[in-house]
Short mmCIF file of C-alpha atoms in Angstrom, two decimals:
data_model
loop_
_atom_site.label_atom_id
_atom_site.label_comp_id
_atom_site.label_asym_id
_atom_site.label_seq_id
_atom_site.Cartn_x
_atom_site.Cartn_y
_atom_site.Cartn_z
CA MET A 174 -5.33 -28.98 -1.40
CA LEU A 175 -4.84 -25.41 -2.47
CA ASN A 176 -3.42 -24.30 0.82
CA THR A 177 0.08 -23.60 -0.34
CA LEU A 178 1.68 -23.15 -3.67
CA HIS A 179 5.18 -24.48 -3.81
CA PHE A 180 7.09 -23.61 -6.89
CA PHE A 181 10.42 -25.32 -7.01
CA ASN A 182 12.91 -25.26 -9.76
CA ALA A 183 16.37 -26.77 -9.88
CA SER A 184 18.10 -23.97 -8.04
CA LEU A 185 15.33 -23.22 -5.54
CA LEU A 186 15.16 -19.70 -6.95
CA ALA A 187 11.44 -19.51 -7.07
CA LYS A 188 9.67 -20.66 -4.00
CA LEU A 189 6.38 -19.05 -3.41
CA GLU A 190 4.28 -19.50 -0.36
CA VAL A 191 0.90 -18.00 0.26
CA GLY A 192 -0.77 -18.46 3.59
CA GLU A 193 2.22 -20.09 5.25
CA HIS A 194 3.73 -18.22 8.14
CA TYR A 195 6.51 -18.43 10.66
CA TYR A 196 4.41 -18.37 13.82
CA TRP A 197 5.60 -16.98 17.10
CA LYS A 198 3.49 -17.76 20.11
CA ILE A 199 3.23 -14.86 22.52
CA GLY A 200 0.70 -15.38 25.27
CA GLY A 201 -2.24 -17.03 23.59
CA LEU A 202 -1.57 -15.31 20.30
CA ASN A 203 -0.07 -16.64 17.11
CA ILE A 204 1.81 -13.85 15.43
CA HIS A 205 3.46 -13.83 12.05
CA GLY A 206 7.15 -13.72 12.89
CA GLN A 207 8.44 -13.12 9.38
CA VAL A 208 6.47 -9.87 9.15
CA PHE A 209 7.96 -8.68 12.41
CA ILE A 210 11.50 -9.46 11.34
CA THR A 211 11.17 -7.58 8.07
CA SER A 212 9.32 -4.61 9.57
CA TRP A 213 11.96 -4.29 12.28
CA PHE A 214 14.54 -4.33 9.55
CA VAL A 215 12.70 -1.59 7.65
CA ALA A 216 12.23 0.51 10.78
CA ALA A 217 15.88 0.09 11.74
CA ALA A 218 16.99 1.06 8.24
CA LEU A 219 14.84 4.20 8.28
CA ILE A 220 15.94 5.24 11.76
CA GLY A 221 19.57 4.51 10.93
CA VAL A 222 19.51 6.60 7.76
CA ALA A 223 17.68 9.44 9.51
CA PHE A 224 20.22 9.31 12.36
CA LEU A 225 23.21 9.34 10.02
CA ALA A 226 21.76 12.13 7.90
CA THR A 227 21.20 14.45 10.85
CA ARG A 228 24.56 14.01 12.62
CA LYS A 229 26.40 16.82 10.90
CA VAL A 230 23.75 19.15 9.59
CA GLU A 231 25.26 21.68 7.24
CA ARG A 232 23.92 24.78 5.63
CA VAL A 233 24.72 23.48 2.18
CA PRO A 234 23.52 19.88 2.26
CA SER A 235 25.43 17.12 0.58
CA GLY A 236 25.21 13.36 0.35
CA LEU A 237 22.77 11.74 2.74
CA GLN A 238 21.51 15.00 4.17
CA ASN A 239 20.65 16.13 0.66
CA LEU A 240 18.65 12.96 0.04
CA MET A 241 16.73 13.28 3.28
CA GLU A 242 15.98 16.94 2.66
CA TYR A 243 14.63 16.00 -0.73
CA ALA A 244 12.41 13.35 0.90
CA LEU A 245 11.20 15.84 3.48
CA ASP A 246 10.41 18.41 0.80
CA PHE A 247 8.51 15.81 -1.15
CA ILE A 248 6.43 14.74 1.84
CA ARG A 249 5.80 18.32 2.90
CA ASP A 250 4.52 19.23 -0.54
CA LEU A 251 2.30 16.15 -0.54
CA ALA A 252 0.79 17.06 2.83
CA LYS A 253 0.44 20.69 1.84
CA ASP A 254 -1.40 19.81 -1.36
CA GLN A 255 -3.90 17.58 0.41
CA ILE A 256 -4.41 19.17 3.84
CA GLY A 257 -3.94 22.82 3.04
CA GLU A 258 -1.41 25.53 3.77
CA LYS A 259 -2.71 26.36 7.24
CA GLU A 260 -3.15 22.96 8.84
CA TYR A 261 -0.62 20.71 7.21
CA ARG A 262 2.39 21.17 9.47
CA PRO A 263 1.42 18.89 12.44
CA TRP A 264 0.54 16.09 10.01
CA VAL A 265 3.80 15.97 8.10
CA PRO A 266 5.38 13.43 10.51
CA PHE A 267 2.40 11.07 10.28
CA VAL A 268 2.05 11.23 6.51
CA GLY A 269 5.81 11.03 6.11
CA THR A 270 6.08 7.98 8.33
CA LEU A 271 3.35 6.23 6.37
CA PHE A 272 4.97 7.05 3.06
CA LEU A 273 8.52 6.16 4.04
CA PHE A 274 7.57 2.97 5.86
CA ILE A 275 5.43 1.67 3.01
CA PHE A 276 7.90 2.74 0.36
CA VAL A 277 10.91 1.19 2.07
CA SER A 278 8.89 -1.94 2.93
CA ASN A 279 7.81 -2.44 -0.66
CA TRP A 280 11.26 -1.89 -2.06
CA ALA A 281 12.93 -3.97 0.65
CA GLY A 282 10.68 -6.87 -0.28
CA ALA A 283 11.88 -6.65 -3.87
CA LEU A 284 15.49 -5.57 -3.50
CA VAL A 285 16.83 -7.28 -0.36
CA PRO A 286 17.83 -10.91 -1.08
CA TRP A 287 15.69 -12.38 1.70
CA LYS A 288 16.00 -15.86 0.26
CA LEU A 289 19.52 -16.04 1.69
CA PHE A 290 18.11 -16.09 5.21
CA HIS A 291 16.37 -19.26 6.19
CA ILE A 292 13.53 -19.31 8.65
CA PRO A 293 11.76 -22.49 9.77
CA SER A 294 8.60 -21.92 7.74
CA GLY A 295 7.13 -19.26 5.53
CA GLU A 296 9.41 -16.79 3.84
CA LEU A 297 10.71 -13.30 4.42
CA THR A 298 9.05 -10.77 2.12
CA ALA A 299 7.84 -7.21 2.23
CA PRO A 300 5.94 -6.51 5.46
CA THR A 301 3.16 -4.99 3.36
CA ASN A 302 2.68 -8.42 1.80
CA ASP A 303 0.75 -9.37 4.92
CA ILE A 304 -2.81 -8.14 5.32
CA ASN A 305 -2.25 -7.47 9.05
CA THR A 306 0.37 -4.81 8.36
CA THR A 307 -1.76 -2.96 5.85
CA VAL A 308 -4.87 -3.15 8.02
CA ALA A 309 -2.89 -1.75 10.93
CA LEU A 310 -1.68 1.15 8.80
CA ALA A 311 -5.18 1.78 7.47
CA LEU A 312 -6.72 1.76 10.96
CA LEU A 313 -4.05 4.18 12.13
CA THR A 314 -5.14 6.43 9.29
CA SER A 315 -8.77 6.14 10.44
CA LEU A 316 -7.80 7.07 14.00
CA ALA A 317 -5.74 9.95 12.68
CA TYR A 318 -8.54 11.51 10.70
CA PHE A 319 -11.06 11.08 13.50
CA TYR A 320 -8.60 12.77 15.84
CA ALA A 321 -7.95 15.55 13.36
CA GLY A 322 -11.66 16.16 12.90
CA PHE A 323 -12.47 16.18 16.61
CA ARG A 324 -9.54 18.37 17.46
CA LYS A 325 -10.41 20.93 14.82
CA ARG A 326 -14.17 20.99 15.05
CA GLY A 327 -15.12 19.34 18.34
CA LEU A 328 -18.52 17.69 18.38
CA GLY A 329 -19.41 19.66 15.28
CA TYR A 330 -17.44 16.99 13.50
CA PHE A 331 -20.50 14.73 13.63
CA LYS A 332 -22.44 17.22 11.56
CA ARG A 333 -20.47 15.87 8.64
CA TYR A 334 -22.57 12.72 8.76
CA ILE A 335 -25.82 14.51 7.96
CA GLU A 336 -24.40 16.70 5.26
CA PRO A 337 -25.56 17.57 2.68
CA THR A 338 -28.85 15.87 3.69
CA PRO A 339 -29.70 13.50 6.56
CA ILE A 340 -30.76 10.91 3.96
CA LEU A 341 -27.09 10.27 3.28
CA LEU A 342 -26.41 9.27 6.90
CA PRO A 343 -26.02 5.52 6.23
CA ILE A 344 -23.70 6.14 3.31
CA ASN A 345 -21.62 8.56 5.33
CA ILE A 346 -21.30 6.00 8.13
CA LEU A 347 -20.48 3.27 5.63
CA GLU A 348 -17.74 5.46 4.24
CA ASP A 349 -15.86 5.30 7.54
CA PHE A 350 -15.65 1.54 7.11
CA THR A 351 -14.89 1.43 3.42
CA LYS A 352 -12.01 3.90 3.73
CA PRO A 353 -9.71 1.65 5.78
CA LEU A 354 -10.97 -1.40 3.88
CA SER A 355 -10.05 -0.02 0.49
CA LEU A 356 -6.78 1.46 1.75
CA SER A 357 -5.59 -1.82 3.20
CA PHE A 358 -6.81 -4.06 0.37
CA ARG A 359 -5.33 -1.83 -2.28
CA LEU A 360 -1.86 -1.92 -0.77
CA PHE A 361 -1.96 -5.59 0.21
CA GLY A 362 -3.34 -6.74 -3.12
CA ASN A 363 -0.90 -4.74 -5.18
CA ILE A 364 2.17 -5.94 -3.34
CA LEU A 365 1.01 -9.55 -3.19
CA ALA A 366 0.00 -9.52 -6.85
CA ASP A 367 3.37 -8.13 -7.81
CA GLU A 368 5.28 -10.77 -5.85
CA LEU A 369 3.05 -13.55 -7.19
CA ALA A 370 3.49 -12.39 -10.77
CA VAL A 371 7.27 -12.18 -10.37
CA GLY A 372 7.29 -15.59 -8.66
CA VAL A 373 5.31 -17.27 -11.42
CA LEU A 374 7.47 -15.72 -14.13
CA VAL A 375 10.67 -16.74 -12.34
CA LEU A 376 9.27 -20.24 -12.17
CA LEU A 377 8.76 -20.27 -15.93
CA VAL A 378 11.96 -18.50 -16.98
CA PRO A 379 14.46 -18.01 -14.16
CA LEU A 380 16.83 -15.56 -15.86
CA PHE A 381 16.50 -12.08 -17.41
CA ILE A 382 12.92 -12.40 -18.67
CA PRO A 383 11.34 -11.47 -15.29
CA LEU A 384 13.50 -8.34 -15.02
CA PRO A 385 11.07 -5.93 -16.77
CA LEU A 386 8.27 -7.17 -14.56
CA MET A 387 10.43 -6.63 -11.48
CA VAL A 388 11.16 -3.07 -12.58
CA LEU A 389 7.46 -2.54 -13.15
CA GLY A 390 6.89 -3.93 -9.65
CA LEU A 391 9.31 -1.40 -8.16
CA PHE A 392 7.44 1.34 -9.99
CA THR A 393 3.96 0.24 -8.90
CA SER A 394 5.04 -0.31 -5.31
CA ALA A 395 6.47 3.21 -5.18
CA ILE A 396 3.18 4.52 -6.61
CA GLN A 397 1.23 2.53 -4.02
CA ALA A 398 3.23 4.13 -1.21
CA LEU A 399 2.52 7.53 -2.73
CA ILE A 400 -1.18 6.74 -3.05
CA PHE A 401 -1.49 5.50 0.52
CA ALA A 402 0.16 8.63 1.86
CA THR A 403 -1.84 10.91 -0.46
CA LEU A 404 -5.13 9.33 0.53
CA ALA A 405 -4.29 9.43 4.23
CA ALA A 406 -3.50 13.12 3.92
CA ALA A 407 -6.65 13.71 1.86
CA TYR A 408 -8.84 12.00 4.49
CA ILE A 409 -7.24 14.05 7.24
CA GLY A 410 -7.74 17.23 5.28
CA GLU A 411 -11.34 16.32 4.49
CA ALA A 412 -12.08 15.65 8.16
CA MET A 413 -10.72 19.04 9.16
CA GLU A 414 -12.44 21.22 6.62
CA GLY A 415 -15.88 22.48 7.57
CA HIS A 416 -18.49 21.98 4.93
CA MET B 246 -11.54 -30.25 0.40
CA ASN B 247 -14.74 -31.37 -1.21
CA PRO B 248 -14.04 -31.62 -4.98
CA THR B 249 -17.22 -29.73 -5.85
CA ILE B 250 -16.21 -26.82 -3.63
CA ALA B 251 -12.67 -26.94 -5.00
CA SER B 252 -13.79 -26.76 -8.62
CA ALA B 253 -16.41 -24.11 -7.86
CA SER B 254 -13.76 -22.05 -6.07
CA VAL B 255 -11.34 -22.25 -8.97
CA ILE B 256 -14.01 -21.18 -11.46
CA ALA B 257 -15.16 -18.42 -9.13
CA ALA B 258 -11.58 -17.17 -8.75
CA ALA B 259 -11.14 -17.09 -12.51
CA LEU B 260 -14.42 -15.22 -12.93
CA ALA B 261 -13.56 -12.79 -10.14
CA ILE B 262 -10.27 -11.68 -11.63
CA GLY B 263 -11.49 -11.83 -15.21
CA LEU B 264 -14.61 -9.76 -14.68
CA ALA B 265 -12.80 -7.37 -12.37
CA ALA B 266 -10.32 -6.63 -15.15
CA ILE B 267 -12.95 -5.45 -17.66
CA GLY B 268 -14.16 -2.23 -16.08
CA PRO B 269 -10.79 -0.85 -14.99
CA GLY B 270 -9.39 -1.81 -18.41
CA ILE B 271 -11.95 0.37 -20.15
CA GLY B 272 -11.47 3.12 -17.59
CA GLN B 273 -7.71 3.11 -17.87
CA GLY B 274 -7.94 3.17 -21.65
CA ASN B 275 -10.22 6.19 -21.50
CA ALA B 276 -8.03 7.99 -19.01
CA ALA B 277 -4.85 7.32 -20.97
CA GLY B 278 -6.48 8.42 -24.22
CA GLN B 279 -7.69 11.66 -22.68
CA ALA B 280 -4.27 12.27 -21.17
CA VAL B 281 -2.59 11.81 -24.54
CA GLU B 282 -5.08 14.24 -26.04
CA GLY B 283 -4.38 16.69 -23.26
CA ILE B 284 -0.63 16.44 -23.80
CA ALA B 285 -1.08 16.90 -27.54
CA ARG B 286 -3.10 20.04 -26.99
CA GLN B 287 -0.88 21.41 -24.29
CA PRO B 288 2.60 19.85 -24.35
CA GLU B 289 3.88 22.17 -21.63
CA ALA B 290 1.49 20.62 -19.10
CA GLU B 291 2.91 17.15 -19.68
CA GLY B 292 4.47 16.72 -16.26
CA LYS B 293 1.32 17.62 -14.39
CA ILE B 294 -0.88 15.47 -16.63
CA ARG B 295 1.43 12.52 -16.25
CA GLY B 296 1.42 12.73 -12.46
CA THR B 297 -2.37 12.94 -12.26
CA LEU B 298 -2.73 10.15 -14.82
CA LEU B 299 -0.48 7.79 -12.89
CA LEU B 300 -2.31 8.48 -9.65
CA SER B 301 -5.73 7.89 -11.19
CA LEU B 302 -4.53 4.80 -13.05
CA ALA B 303 -3.46 3.36 -9.71
CA PHE B 304 -6.93 4.05 -8.31
CA MET B 305 -8.52 2.18 -11.20
CA GLU B 306 -6.05 -0.62 -10.84
CA ALA B 307 -7.17 -1.02 -7.24
CA LEU B 308 -10.55 -2.26 -8.49
CA THR B 309 -8.92 -5.14 -10.32
CA ILE B 310 -6.83 -5.78 -7.27
CA TYR B 311 -9.99 -6.19 -5.19
CA GLY B 312 -11.03 -8.91 -7.60
CA LEU B 313 -7.60 -10.44 -7.26
CA VAL B 314 -7.85 -10.38 -3.47
CA VAL B 315 -11.19 -12.19 -3.67
CA ALA B 316 -9.67 -14.73 -6.06
CA LEU B 317 -6.71 -15.30 -3.74
CA VAL B 318 -9.00 -15.70 -0.75
CA LEU B 319 -11.00 -18.29 -2.67
CA LEU B 320 -7.85 -20.19 -3.60
CA PHE B 321 -5.71 -19.97 -0.50
CA ALA B 322 -7.97 -19.09 2.41
CA ASN B 323 -11.27 -20.55 1.33
CA PRO B 324 -13.77 -20.16 4.17
CA PHE B 325 -15.88 -23.09 2.92
CA ALA B 326 -13.09 -25.62 2.61
#
């Protein structure tokens, strides 16, 4: 009964589908095709812009190169703040990829007119609108901080679980599970909530009134990308520092 | 879907999001109030305070969002349906 929510108005502007996907069958697996299409689009856009910006690198940057240098500076500062002056450099690419992918995904979901492209079922939205994407990103973060900890401190990394007292062992172990859980749910919930809210408002009033909410959505989705990247960097930094 | 389960799920979803909004609402109000006070005392630190405030507001918002996720699961992906 409640499986899908279809909101139709006269011009088909507001159609909202939750839990309906465009399935591709690969092997024995059902995969969500619409997420793949949009994430390939996002990845291609990022790679394309990075490629274009680095073709003619000049000493005094202008245009696209300027923008990308600003982005790099921003990400480097973020990583430096969280991981620390000495260790941050190898983690800039990882943190930067997380930030840029999530940021461009969130904004692509809101800004690209996906409704113009028809797919057999489901709808094209931000890739981060699907729990699988966000869980994948969060698990990558988990792997990254385990790797960082092991690499820096070897087996001494496990000492972290019995610090400050061995009584906290269960809580410390639990923390390894709650970190990816909260990371993924936070991102997924925020993006989905934003799209649902915009969808419902467009259903009620199709023109102009939803605009402030859409702008707010752009703002929160940018903040969510920042938070995901900040937390990933903070976890990596925390795993590397000896207590 | 069994009508009892359907109605229970709808009520549970409403309770989940409604109750989950209380705590973060209070927390965000506190944080924003303190930030305003901080800016009033020290207007030159406004940029830094604003950045920290936005980041921590987003953390608090996440708690409501967890409630929302539970509500959405109950409505659209109900395991008992």
